[in-house]
mmCIF file of C-alpha atoms and ligand atoms in Angstrom:
data_model
loop_
_atom_site.group_PDB
_atom_site.id
_atom_site.type_symbol
_atom_site.label_atom_id
_atom_site.label_comp_id
_atom_site.label_asym_id
_atom_site.label_seq_id
_atom_site.Cartn_x
_atom_site.Cartn_y
_atom_site.Cartn_z
ATOM 1 C CA MET A 1 0.000 0.000 0.000
ATOM 2 C CA SER A 2 1.567 3.252 -1.010
ATOM 3 C CA VAL A 3 -0.217 6.536 -0.529
ATOM 4 C CA ASP A 4 1.714 9.753 -1.038
ATOM 5 C CA PHE A 5 0.929 12.617 1.285
ATOM 6 C CA ASP A 6 0.202 15.970 -0.279
ATOM 7 C CA ILE A 7 1.913 18.465 2.047
ATOM 8 C CA ARG A 8 0.137 21.832 2.115
ATOM 9 C CA PRO A 9 1.851 24.033 4.696
ATOM 10 C CA ASN A 10 -0.332 26.278 6.835
ATOM 11 C CA PRO A 11 -0.126 29.749 5.208
ATOM 12 C CA ALA A 12 -0.595 31.442 8.587
ATOM 13 C CA PRO A 13 1.156 29.345 11.259
ATOM 14 C CA ALA A 14 1.615 30.570 14.813
ATOM 15 C CA SER A 15 4.658 32.816 15.181
ATOM 16 C CA ALA A 16 7.587 31.571 17.254
ATOM 17 C CA ALA A 17 6.560 33.974 20.027
ATOM 18 C CA GLU A 18 2.905 32.835 19.986
ATOM 19 C CA ARG A 19 3.998 29.204 20.056
ATOM 20 C CA ALA A 20 6.385 29.805 22.953
ATOM 21 C CA ALA A 21 3.588 31.486 24.928
ATOM 22 C CA LEU A 22 1.244 28.541 24.304
ATOM 23 C CA LEU A 23 3.928 25.982 25.191
ATOM 24 C CA ALA A 24 4.697 27.706 28.499
ATOM 25 C CA ASN A 25 1.608 26.183 30.114
ATOM 26 C CA PRO A 26 -0.247 23.978 27.644
ATOM 27 C CA GLY A 27 -2.368 21.962 30.128
ATOM 28 C CA PHE A 28 -4.081 18.980 28.455
ATOM 29 C CA GLY A 29 -5.945 19.045 25.138
ATOM 30 C CA ARG A 30 -6.488 22.785 24.767
ATOM 31 C CA VAL A 31 -3.538 23.847 22.619
ATOM 32 C CA PHE A 32 -3.165 22.503 19.086
ATOM 33 C CA THR A 33 -0.444 22.529 16.445
ATOM 34 C CA ASP A 34 -0.635 24.281 13.052
ATOM 35 C CA HIS A 35 -1.450 21.198 10.973
ATOM 36 C CA MET A 36 -3.557 18.067 10.743
ATOM 37 C CA VAL A 37 -3.575 14.932 8.615
ATOM 38 C CA THR A 38 -6.644 13.944 6.606
ATOM 39 C CA ILE A 39 -7.134 10.752 4.593
ATOM 40 C CA ARG A 40 -10.363 9.755 2.884
ATOM 41 C CA TYR A 41 -11.874 6.352 2.230
ATOM 42 C CA ALA A 42 -14.689 5.238 -0.024
ATOM 43 C CA ASP A 43 -15.935 1.731 -0.784
ATOM 44 C CA GLY A 44 -14.625 0.652 -4.162
ATOM 45 C CA LYS A 45 -11.939 3.338 -4.142
ATOM 46 C CA GLY A 46 -9.973 2.575 -0.982
ATOM 47 C CA TRP A 47 -7.826 5.159 0.840
ATOM 48 C CA TYR A 48 -7.129 8.343 -1.106
ATOM 49 C CA ASP A 49 -6.333 12.061 -0.807
ATOM 50 C CA ALA A 50 -3.781 11.764 2.030
ATOM 51 C CA ARG A 51 -2.854 15.277 3.101
ATOM 52 C CA VAL A 52 -1.029 17.277 5.707
ATOM 53 C CA GLU A 53 -2.828 20.609 5.770
ATOM 54 C CA ALA A 54 -3.621 23.593 7.960
ATOM 55 C CA ARG A 55 -5.630 22.579 11.015
ATOM 56 C CA ALA A 56 -9.165 23.805 10.327
ATOM 57 C CA PRO A 57 -12.848 23.007 10.965
ATOM 58 C CA ILE A 58 -14.296 20.099 8.980
ATOM 59 C CA PRO A 59 -17.479 21.179 7.190
ATOM 60 C CA MET A 60 -20.180 18.554 7.616
ATOM 61 C CA ASP A 61 -23.562 17.855 6.145
ATOM 62 C CA PRO A 62 -26.213 17.532 8.893
ATOM 63 C CA ALA A 63 -26.970 14.000 7.690
ATOM 64 C CA THR A 64 -23.357 12.819 8.093
ATOM 65 C CA ALA A 65 -23.693 9.304 9.534
ATOM 66 C CA VAL A 66 -21.410 9.756 12.575
ATOM 67 C CA LEU A 67 -23.670 12.494 13.953
ATOM 68 C CA HIS A 68 -26.539 10.015 14.134
ATOM 69 C CA TYR A 69 -25.121 6.545 14.798
ATOM 70 C CA ALA A 70 -21.743 7.298 16.404
ATOM 71 C CA GLN A 71 -19.534 5.194 14.139
ATOM 72 C CA GLU A 72 -16.281 6.700 15.448
ATOM 73 C CA ILE A 73 -12.970 5.441 16.858
ATOM 74 C CA PHE A 74 -9.781 7.079 18.098
ATOM 75 C CA GLU A 75 -6.292 6.513 19.460
ATOM 76 C CA GLY A 76 -4.011 8.417 21.816
ATOM 77 C CA LEU A 77 -0.211 8.322 21.974
ATOM 78 C CA LYS A 78 2.690 10.670 22.599
ATOM 79 C CA ALA A 79 5.769 11.958 20.769
ATOM 80 C CA TYR A 80 8.805 12.937 22.854
ATOM 81 C CA HIS A 81 11.922 15.003 22.424
ATOM 82 C CA THR A 82 15.019 12.972 23.220
ATOM 83 C CA ALA A 83 18.081 14.312 24.963
ATOM 84 C CA GLY A 84 20.020 14.054 21.675
ATOM 85 C CA GLY A 85 17.561 16.330 19.839
ATOM 86 C CA GLY A 86 15.641 13.519 18.130
ATOM 87 C CA VAL A 87 11.940 12.672 18.306
ATOM 88 C CA THR A 88 10.420 9.324 19.315
ATOM 89 C CA MET A 89 7.025 7.702 19.877
ATOM 90 C CA PHE A 90 6.190 4.890 22.304
ATOM 91 C CA ARG A 91 4.882 1.639 20.723
ATOM 92 C CA PRO A 92 2.945 3.288 17.862
ATOM 93 C CA GLU A 93 2.716 -0.108 16.105
ATOM 94 C CA ALA A 94 0.489 -1.251 18.983
ATOM 95 C CA ASN A 95 -1.780 1.774 18.488
ATOM 96 C CA ALA A 96 -1.955 1.010 14.746
ATOM 97 C CA ALA A 97 -2.997 -2.579 15.461
ATOM 98 C CA ARG A 98 -5.589 -1.496 18.045
ATOM 99 C CA PHE A 99 -7.012 1.117 15.678
ATOM 100 C CA ARG A 100 -7.561 -1.658 13.136
ATOM 101 C CA THR A 101 -9.234 -3.899 15.726
ATOM 102 C CA SER A 102 -11.460 -1.042 16.861
ATOM 103 C CA ALA A 103 -12.422 -0.351 13.230
ATOM 104 C CA GLU A 104 -13.367 -3.996 12.705
ATOM 105 C CA ARG A 105 -15.620 -4.028 15.780
ATOM 106 C CA MET A 106 -17.363 -0.850 14.609
ATOM 107 C CA ALA A 107 -17.795 -2.208 11.045
ATOM 108 C CA MET A 108 -15.489 0.518 9.697
ATOM 109 C CA ALA A 109 -12.820 0.292 6.999
ATOM 110 C CA PRO A 110 -9.553 -0.793 8.669
ATOM 111 C CA LEU A 111 -6.730 1.675 8.020
ATOM 112 C CA PRO A 112 -3.528 -0.204 7.049
ATOM 113 C CA ASP A 113 -0.898 -0.014 9.824
ATOM 114 C CA GLU A 114 1.705 1.501 7.437
ATOM 115 C CA LEU A 115 -0.651 4.345 6.636
ATOM 116 C CA PHE A 116 -1.421 4.943 10.322
ATOM 117 C CA LEU A 117 2.312 5.111 11.123
ATOM 118 C CA ALA A 118 3.126 7.243 8.070
ATOM 119 C CA SER A 119 0.400 9.743 9.052
ATOM 120 C CA LEU A 120 2.030 10.238 12.469
ATOM 121 C CA HIS A 121 5.473 10.685 10.916
ATOM 122 C CA GLU A 122 4.187 13.258 8.432
ATOM 123 C CA LEU A 123 2.423 15.332 11.079
ATOM 124 C CA ILE A 124 5.385 15.244 13.475
ATOM 125 C CA LYS A 125 7.722 16.338 10.676
ATOM 126 C CA VAL A 126 5.785 19.553 9.953
ATOM 127 C CA ASP A 127 4.860 20.308 13.582
ATOM 128 C CA ARG A 128 8.044 19.222 15.368
ATOM 129 C CA ASP A 129 8.563 22.704 16.843
ATOM 130 C CA TRP A 130 5.393 22.124 18.884
ATOM 131 C CA ILE A 131 6.880 19.238 20.875
ATOM 132 C CA PRO A 132 7.587 20.557 24.383
ATOM 133 C CA THR A 133 11.251 20.306 25.334
ATOM 134 C CA THR A 134 10.503 20.256 29.074
ATOM 135 C CA ASP A 135 11.338 17.119 31.079
ATOM 136 C CA ASP A 136 7.752 15.981 31.433
ATOM 137 C CA GLY A 137 6.105 17.549 28.376
ATOM 138 C CA SER A 138 5.173 15.715 25.176
ATOM 139 C CA LEU A 139 3.113 16.043 22.012
ATOM 140 C CA TYR A 140 -0.152 14.147 22.411
ATOM 141 C CA LEU A 141 -1.234 12.652 19.068
ATOM 142 C CA ARG A 142 -4.899 11.988 18.434
ATOM 143 C CA PRO A 143 -5.651 9.848 15.362
ATOM 144 C CA PHE A 144 -9.386 9.342 14.802
ATOM 145 C CA MET A 145 -11.833 8.244 12.145
ATOM 146 C CA PHE A 146 -15.545 8.649 11.595
ATOM 147 C CA ALA A 147 -18.392 7.668 9.266
ATOM 148 C CA SER A 148 -18.593 10.488 6.726
ATOM 149 C CA GLU A 149 -21.260 9.189 4.377
ATOM 150 C CA VAL A 150 -24.285 11.486 4.068
ATOM 151 C CA PHE A 151 -27.097 9.018 4.665
ATOM 152 C CA LEU A 152 -29.619 8.366 7.439
ATOM 153 C CA GLY A 153 -30.025 4.655 6.755
ATOM 154 C CA VAL A 154 -28.721 2.400 9.527
ATOM 155 C CA LYS A 155 -25.788 0.499 8.043
ATOM 156 C CA PRO A 156 -21.983 0.706 8.052
ATOM 157 C CA SER A 157 -20.942 3.896 6.274
ATOM 158 C CA SER A 158 -19.474 3.538 2.783
ATOM 159 C CA GLU A 159 -17.157 6.521 3.389
ATOM 160 C CA TYR A 160 -14.773 7.447 6.204
ATOM 161 C CA LEU A 161 -12.599 10.393 7.100
ATOM 162 C CA TYR A 162 -9.405 9.693 9.072
ATOM 163 C CA LEU A 163 -7.601 12.569 10.779
ATOM 164 C CA VAL A 164 -4.682 13.155 13.105
ATOM 165 C CA ILE A 165 -4.470 16.248 15.267
ATOM 166 C CA ALA A 166 -1.747 17.000 17.811
ATOM 167 C CA SER A 167 -1.743 18.789 21.142
ATOM 168 C CA PRO A 168 1.312 19.737 23.204
ATOM 169 C CA VAL A 169 0.796 18.684 26.818
ATOM 170 C CA GLY A 170 2.619 19.501 30.035
ATOM 171 C CA SER A 171 2.958 17.389 33.138
ATOM 172 C CA TYR A 172 -0.273 15.569 34.007
ATOM 173 C CA PHE A 173 0.394 16.118 37.704
ATOM 174 C CA LYS A 174 1.288 19.619 38.792
ATOM 175 C CA GLY A 175 3.704 19.398 41.695
ATOM 176 C CA GLY A 176 4.403 15.665 41.545
ATOM 177 C CA VAL A 177 2.336 12.483 41.322
ATOM 178 C CA GLN A 178 -0.768 12.603 43.509
ATOM 179 C CA PRO A 179 -2.900 9.549 44.373
ATOM 180 C CA VAL A 180 -6.425 9.760 42.947
ATOM 181 C CA SER A 181 -9.729 8.892 44.567
ATOM 182 C CA VAL A 182 -12.194 6.644 42.743
ATOM 183 C CA TRP A 183 -15.986 6.396 42.964
ATOM 184 C CA VAL A 184 -17.232 2.837 42.447
ATOM 185 C CA SER A 185 -20.280 3.343 40.259
ATOM 186 C CA GLN A 186 -23.294 1.348 41.441
ATOM 187 C CA ASP A 187 -25.869 2.720 39.013
ATOM 188 C CA TYR A 188 -23.985 2.458 35.745
ATOM 189 C CA THR A 189 -21.618 0.156 33.889
ATOM 190 C CA ARG A 190 -19.241 1.014 31.057
ATOM 191 C CA ALA A 191 -19.356 -1.990 28.752
ATOM 192 C CA ALA A 192 -21.078 -5.375 28.639
ATOM 193 C CA PRO A 193 -19.886 -8.744 27.306
ATOM 194 C CA GLY A 194 -20.361 -8.694 23.542
ATOM 195 C CA GLY A 195 -20.469 -4.896 23.558
ATOM 196 C CA THR A 196 -17.844 -2.383 22.473
ATOM 197 C CA GLY A 197 -15.714 -2.211 25.637
ATOM 198 C CA ALA A 198 -12.571 -3.473 23.912
ATOM 199 C CA ALA A 199 -12.879 -0.943 21.055
ATOM 200 C CA LYS A 200 -11.561 2.582 21.540
ATOM 201 C CA CYS A 201 -14.747 4.295 20.402
ATOM 202 C CA GLY A 202 -16.173 7.641 21.437
ATOM 203 C CA GLY A 203 -19.478 6.016 22.416
ATOM 204 C CA ASN A 204 -17.852 4.243 25.377
ATOM 205 C CA TYR A 205 -16.770 7.626 26.670
ATOM 206 C CA ALA A 206 -20.229 9.143 26.148
ATOM 207 C CA ALA A 207 -21.640 6.377 28.356
ATOM 208 C CA SER A 208 -19.068 7.111 31.073
ATOM 209 C CA LEU A 209 -19.714 10.845 31.427
ATOM 210 C CA LEU A 210 -22.763 10.701 33.689
ATOM 211 C CA PRO A 211 -21.145 8.266 36.167
ATOM 212 C CA GLN A 212 -17.978 10.388 35.954
ATOM 213 C CA ALA A 213 -20.031 13.476 36.866
ATOM 214 C CA GLN A 214 -21.436 11.521 39.828
ATOM 215 C CA ALA A 215 -17.900 10.658 40.885
ATOM 216 C CA VAL A 216 -17.032 14.357 40.937
ATOM 217 C CA GLU A 217 -20.264 15.203 42.823
ATOM 218 C CA ASN A 218 -19.135 12.695 45.425
ATOM 219 C CA GLY A 219 -15.742 14.298 45.782
ATOM 220 C CA CYS A 220 -13.832 11.747 43.699
ATOM 221 C CA ASP A 221 -11.476 12.166 40.755
ATOM 222 C CA GLN A 222 -12.565 9.209 38.648
ATOM 223 C CA ALA A 223 -15.445 6.748 38.227
ATOM 224 C CA LEU A 224 -14.555 3.054 38.493
ATOM 225 C CA PHE A 225 -16.748 0.513 36.736
ATOM 226 C CA LEU A 226 -17.764 -2.964 37.834
ATOM 227 C CA ASP A 227 -18.668 -5.749 35.406
ATOM 228 C CA ALA A 228 -22.048 -5.345 33.728
ATOM 229 C CA VAL A 229 -23.370 -8.851 34.496
ATOM 230 C CA GLN A 230 -22.833 -9.450 38.206
ATOM 231 C CA ARG A 231 -21.758 -5.973 39.283
ATOM 232 C CA ARG A 232 -19.118 -7.646 41.429
ATOM 233 C CA TYR A 233 -15.844 -7.589 39.524
ATOM 234 C CA VAL A 234 -13.669 -4.582 38.732
ATOM 235 C CA ASP A 235 -13.477 -3.697 35.033
ATOM 236 C CA GLU A 236 -11.577 -0.395 34.759
ATOM 237 C CA LEU A 237 -11.893 3.392 34.898
ATOM 238 C CA SER A 238 -13.399 5.279 31.947
ATOM 239 C CA GLY A 239 -9.967 5.656 30.346
ATOM 240 C CA MET A 240 -7.470 3.697 32.451
ATOM 241 C CA ASN A 241 -6.812 0.063 33.381
ATOM 242 C CA VAL A 242 -6.219 -0.954 37.009
ATOM 243 C CA PHE A 243 -3.655 -3.024 38.934
ATOM 244 C CA TYR A 244 -3.432 -4.309 42.516
ATOM 245 C CA VAL A 245 -0.131 -4.868 44.358
ATOM 246 C CA TYR A 246 -0.041 -7.501 47.113
ATOM 247 C CA ALA A 247 2.199 -7.877 50.160
ATOM 248 C CA ASP A 248 3.786 -11.013 48.653
ATOM 249 C CA GLY A 249 4.937 -8.939 45.665
ATOM 250 C CA SER A 250 2.326 -10.224 43.220
ATOM 251 C CA LEU A 251 0.197 -8.049 40.978
ATOM 252 C CA VAL A 252 -3.404 -8.661 39.938
ATOM 253 C CA THR A 253 -5.198 -7.044 37.003
ATOM 254 C CA PRO A 254 -8.588 -7.851 35.446
ATOM 255 C CA PRO A 255 -8.374 -10.101 32.349
ATOM 256 C CA LEU A 256 -9.136 -8.969 28.798
ATOM 257 C CA THR A 257 -12.472 -10.677 28.293
ATOM 258 C CA GLY A 258 -14.000 -8.143 25.930
ATOM 259 C CA SER A 259 -15.420 -5.462 28.213
ATOM 260 C CA ILE A 260 -12.026 -3.950 29.065
ATOM 261 C CA LEU A 261 -9.900 -1.840 26.727
ATOM 262 C CA PRO A 262 -6.552 -3.576 26.087
ATOM 263 C CA GLY A 263 -4.269 -0.757 27.235
ATOM 264 C CA ILE A 264 -0.762 -0.499 25.822
ATOM 265 C CA THR A 265 0.375 0.872 29.185
ATOM 266 C CA ARG A 266 -1.284 -2.151 30.851
ATOM 267 C CA ASP A 267 0.626 -4.496 28.552
ATOM 268 C CA SER A 268 3.909 -2.641 29.169
ATOM 269 C CA VAL A 269 3.381 -2.759 32.957
ATOM 270 C CA ILE A 270 2.779 -6.524 32.866
ATOM 271 C CA THR A 271 6.019 -7.030 30.916
ATOM 272 C CA LEU A 272 8.115 -4.762 33.164
ATOM 273 C CA ALA A 273 6.697 -6.234 36.379
ATOM 274 C CA ARG A 274 7.448 -9.800 35.243
ATOM 275 C CA GLU A 275 11.007 -8.791 34.377
ATOM 276 C CA LYS A 276 11.401 -7.508 37.917
ATOM 277 C CA GLY A 277 10.474 -10.975 39.117
ATOM 278 C CA LEU A 278 6.980 -9.966 40.238
ATOM 279 C CA ARG A 279 4.173 -12.433 39.603
ATOM 280 C CA VAL A 280 1.370 -10.896 37.521
ATOM 281 C CA VAL A 281 -2.004 -12.619 37.533
ATOM 282 C CA GLU A 282 -4.767 -11.664 35.115
ATOM 283 C CA ARG A 283 -7.982 -12.763 36.803
ATOM 284 C CA PRO A 284 -11.396 -11.448 37.812
ATOM 285 C CA TYR A 285 -10.978 -9.227 40.881
ATOM 286 C CA SER A 286 -14.036 -8.515 42.995
ATOM 287 C CA PHE A 287 -14.830 -5.302 44.790
ATOM 288 C CA ALA A 288 -15.440 -7.386 47.944
ATOM 289 C CA GLU A 289 -11.908 -8.784 47.699
ATOM 290 C CA TRP A 290 -10.516 -5.273 47.249
ATOM 291 C CA GLN A 291 -12.276 -4.085 50.416
ATOM 292 C CA ALA A 292 -11.297 -7.114 52.511
ATOM 293 C CA ASP A 293 -7.641 -7.123 51.424
ATOM 294 C CA ALA A 294 -7.227 -3.377 51.853
ATOM 295 C CA ALA A 295 -8.610 -3.770 55.400
ATOM 296 C CA SER A 296 -6.319 -6.700 56.266
ATOM 297 C CA GLY A 297 -3.279 -4.973 54.776
ATOM 298 C CA GLU A 298 -2.631 -7.832 52.327
ATOM 299 C CA LEU A 299 -3.307 -5.358 49.539
ATOM 300 C CA ARG A 300 -0.518 -2.771 49.642
ATOM 301 C CA GLU A 301 -1.077 -0.638 46.560
ATOM 302 C CA ALA A 302 -3.496 -0.021 43.717
ATOM 303 C CA PHE A 303 -2.900 1.994 40.583
ATOM 304 C CA ALA A 304 -4.483 3.035 37.307
ATOM 305 C CA CYS A 305 -2.600 3.292 34.008
ATOM 306 C CA GLY A 306 -2.990 4.794 30.559
ATOM 307 C CA THR A 307 -1.093 6.959 28.075
ATOM 308 C CA ALA A 308 -2.163 10.365 29.419
ATOM 309 C CA ALA A 309 -1.163 9.948 33.085
ATOM 310 C CA VAL A 310 1.103 6.867 32.601
ATOM 311 C CA ILE A 311 0.660 5.359 36.109
ATOM 312 C CA THR A 312 -1.487 6.927 38.827
ATOM 313 C CA PRO A 313 -1.743 5.585 42.387
ATOM 314 C CA ILE A 314 -5.281 4.997 43.664
ATOM 315 C CA GLY A 315 -5.385 6.253 47.259
ATOM 316 C CA THR A 316 -9.050 6.414 48.217
ATOM 317 C CA VAL A 317 -12.013 4.250 47.219
ATOM 318 C CA ARG A 318 -15.541 5.507 47.843
ATOM 319 C CA TRP A 319 -19.045 4.223 47.065
ATOM 320 C CA PRO A 320 -22.524 4.954 48.464
ATOM 321 C CA GLY A 321 -21.853 2.453 51.299
ATOM 322 C CA GLY A 322 -18.592 3.886 52.577
ATOM 323 C CA GLU A 323 -14.953 4.578 51.936
ATOM 324 C CA PHE A 324 -11.546 3.021 52.475
ATOM 325 C CA THR A 325 -7.941 3.764 51.592
ATOM 326 C CA VAL A 326 -5.234 1.644 49.997
ATOM 327 C CA GLY A 327 -1.717 1.908 51.417
ATOM 328 C CA GLY A 328 -2.796 4.675 53.777
ATOM 329 C CA GLY A 329 -3.901 6.764 50.788
ATOM 330 C CA GLU A 330 -0.267 7.318 49.753
ATOM 331 C CA SER A 331 1.703 6.405 46.620
ATOM 332 C CA GLY A 332 3.331 2.992 47.054
ATOM 333 C CA PRO A 333 6.894 1.946 46.169
ATOM 334 C CA VAL A 334 6.029 -0.714 43.552
ATOM 335 C CA THR A 335 3.697 1.715 41.774
ATOM 336 C CA MET A 336 6.274 4.499 41.741
ATOM 337 C CA ASP A 337 9.104 2.183 40.702
ATOM 338 C CA LEU A 338 7.124 0.843 37.715
ATOM 339 C CA ARG A 339 6.127 4.393 36.824
ATOM 340 C CA GLN A 340 9.709 5.635 36.898
ATOM 341 C CA GLN A 341 10.974 2.775 34.790
ATOM 342 C CA LEU A 342 8.265 3.177 32.172
ATOM 343 C CA VAL A 343 8.760 6.950 31.950
ATOM 344 C CA ASP A 344 12.535 6.481 31.672
ATOM 345 C CA ILE A 345 12.110 4.053 28.760
ATOM 346 C CA GLN A 346 9.607 6.370 27.050
ATOM 347 C CA ARG A 347 12.004 9.300 27.343
ATOM 348 C CA GLY A 348 15.089 7.404 26.244
ATOM 349 C CA ARG A 349 16.716 7.536 29.693
ATOM 350 C CA ALA A 350 16.666 3.757 30.204
ATOM 351 C CA ASP A 351 17.469 0.724 28.052
ATOM 352 C CA ASP A 352 14.748 -0.388 25.687
ATOM 353 C CA PRO A 353 15.264 -4.160 25.282
ATOM 354 C CA HIS A 354 11.766 -4.636 23.777
ATOM 355 C CA GLY A 355 12.181 -2.116 20.972
ATOM 356 C CA TRP A 356 9.218 -0.087 22.256
ATOM 357 C CA VAL A 357 10.734 3.274 21.385
ATOM 358 C CA HIS A 358 10.114 4.199 17.759
ATOM 359 C CA ARG A 359 12.442 6.785 16.257
ATOM 360 C CA VAL A 360 10.703 9.449 14.127
ATOM 361 C CA LEU A 361 13.368 12.087 13.552
HETATM 362 C C1 LIG B 401 -7.227 4.329 25.968
HETATM 363 C C2 LIG B 401 -7.838 3.606 27.117
HETATM 364 C C3 LIG B 401 -7.079 2.976 28.113
HETATM 365 C C4 LIG B 401 -5.573 3.080 28.188
HETATM 366 O O1 LIG B 401 -4.933 2.592 27.050
HETATM 367 P P1 LIG B 401 -3.396 2.980 26.786
HETATM 368 O O2 LIG B 401 -3.096 2.284 25.510
HETATM 369 O O3 LIG B 401 -2.621 2.477 27.922
HETATM 370 O O4 LIG B 401 -3.369 4.467 26.678
HETATM 371 C C5 LIG B 401 -7.732 2.277 29.104
HETATM 372 N N1 LIG B 401 -9.072 2.206 29.135
HETATM 373 C C6 LIG B 401 -9.843 2.792 28.193
HETATM 374 C C7 LIG B 401 -11.314 2.662 28.286
HETATM 375 C C8 LIG B 401 -9.259 3.518 27.159
HETATM 376 O O5 LIG B 401 -10.045 4.104 26.246
#
């Protein structure tokens, strides 16, 4: 598959001074680079019109399918400046593969992995000056694709638009890593067996917003979801997988049975933990077990993980029936050690025996 990108530089990019001002305190997801990638797909024609162009609104007919039936998927990964002045990404091949799997579940045209990777390279090349050079900054890349056919019939769209936008981000935690509090949702679930929980689709997030708002109303940072069938076992947060660290040095994480998103951070954590000689068990983990083992002290640490925050300790657990803490509500040593090692690999400060770091420039 060979698609050439038509590079159309933004005629009015941000000035160096404007960019510097925006990069001084970018926050998360509010500042965007000068360009975006667009690639079109149509049944019978395949992928065509690959472009890097000025970031701009996308005009849309009111009958565009995605606005009605939510056929949409996305990815999230980061590009980093290396100490030597180069640019890298972390495991983008895994994002390419997941994007394809998500597309298949949503009956969308799968974008070839080479095209996914090439689109990231092309955007980084034109917008490389937007990558923060601070120790904990990065360029967050957001590839996404939606049903662009103009038709109200309920069926898989015959046309898709794929885009990549990029957003410089600063440190997720201002003033160091802080444990989060989670609200165990009793009224809502995120994904059911046979549903779309393992696909990275916008609809899963739409379903999580009301329980997330309830979490905030109850003084918590994040909603945590239990399984949709028995409402007993931990699934995950709305955008992060979870791990439990036991006194005997073993780790437990819920298995990938279809309702959980297969996180690339989750996979990396499992690999790193095993290399440290820790036992990692993927098995159903009940909320009752969490409560009992936190109370007895057998459970030492709990953490959440995903691209945006990397690894976040879970300090407090709350639900309508009460509240408890894990590890005294503090960050634990295993959590922080895994976090440090993963961040060091991502930033080229530690060896990368698995070939996870992908050189761009
Ligand atoms: C993206 C996502 C994650 C984390 O995946 P990473 O590849 O580690 O960023 C976890 N859960 C859900 C629901 C997600 O959408």
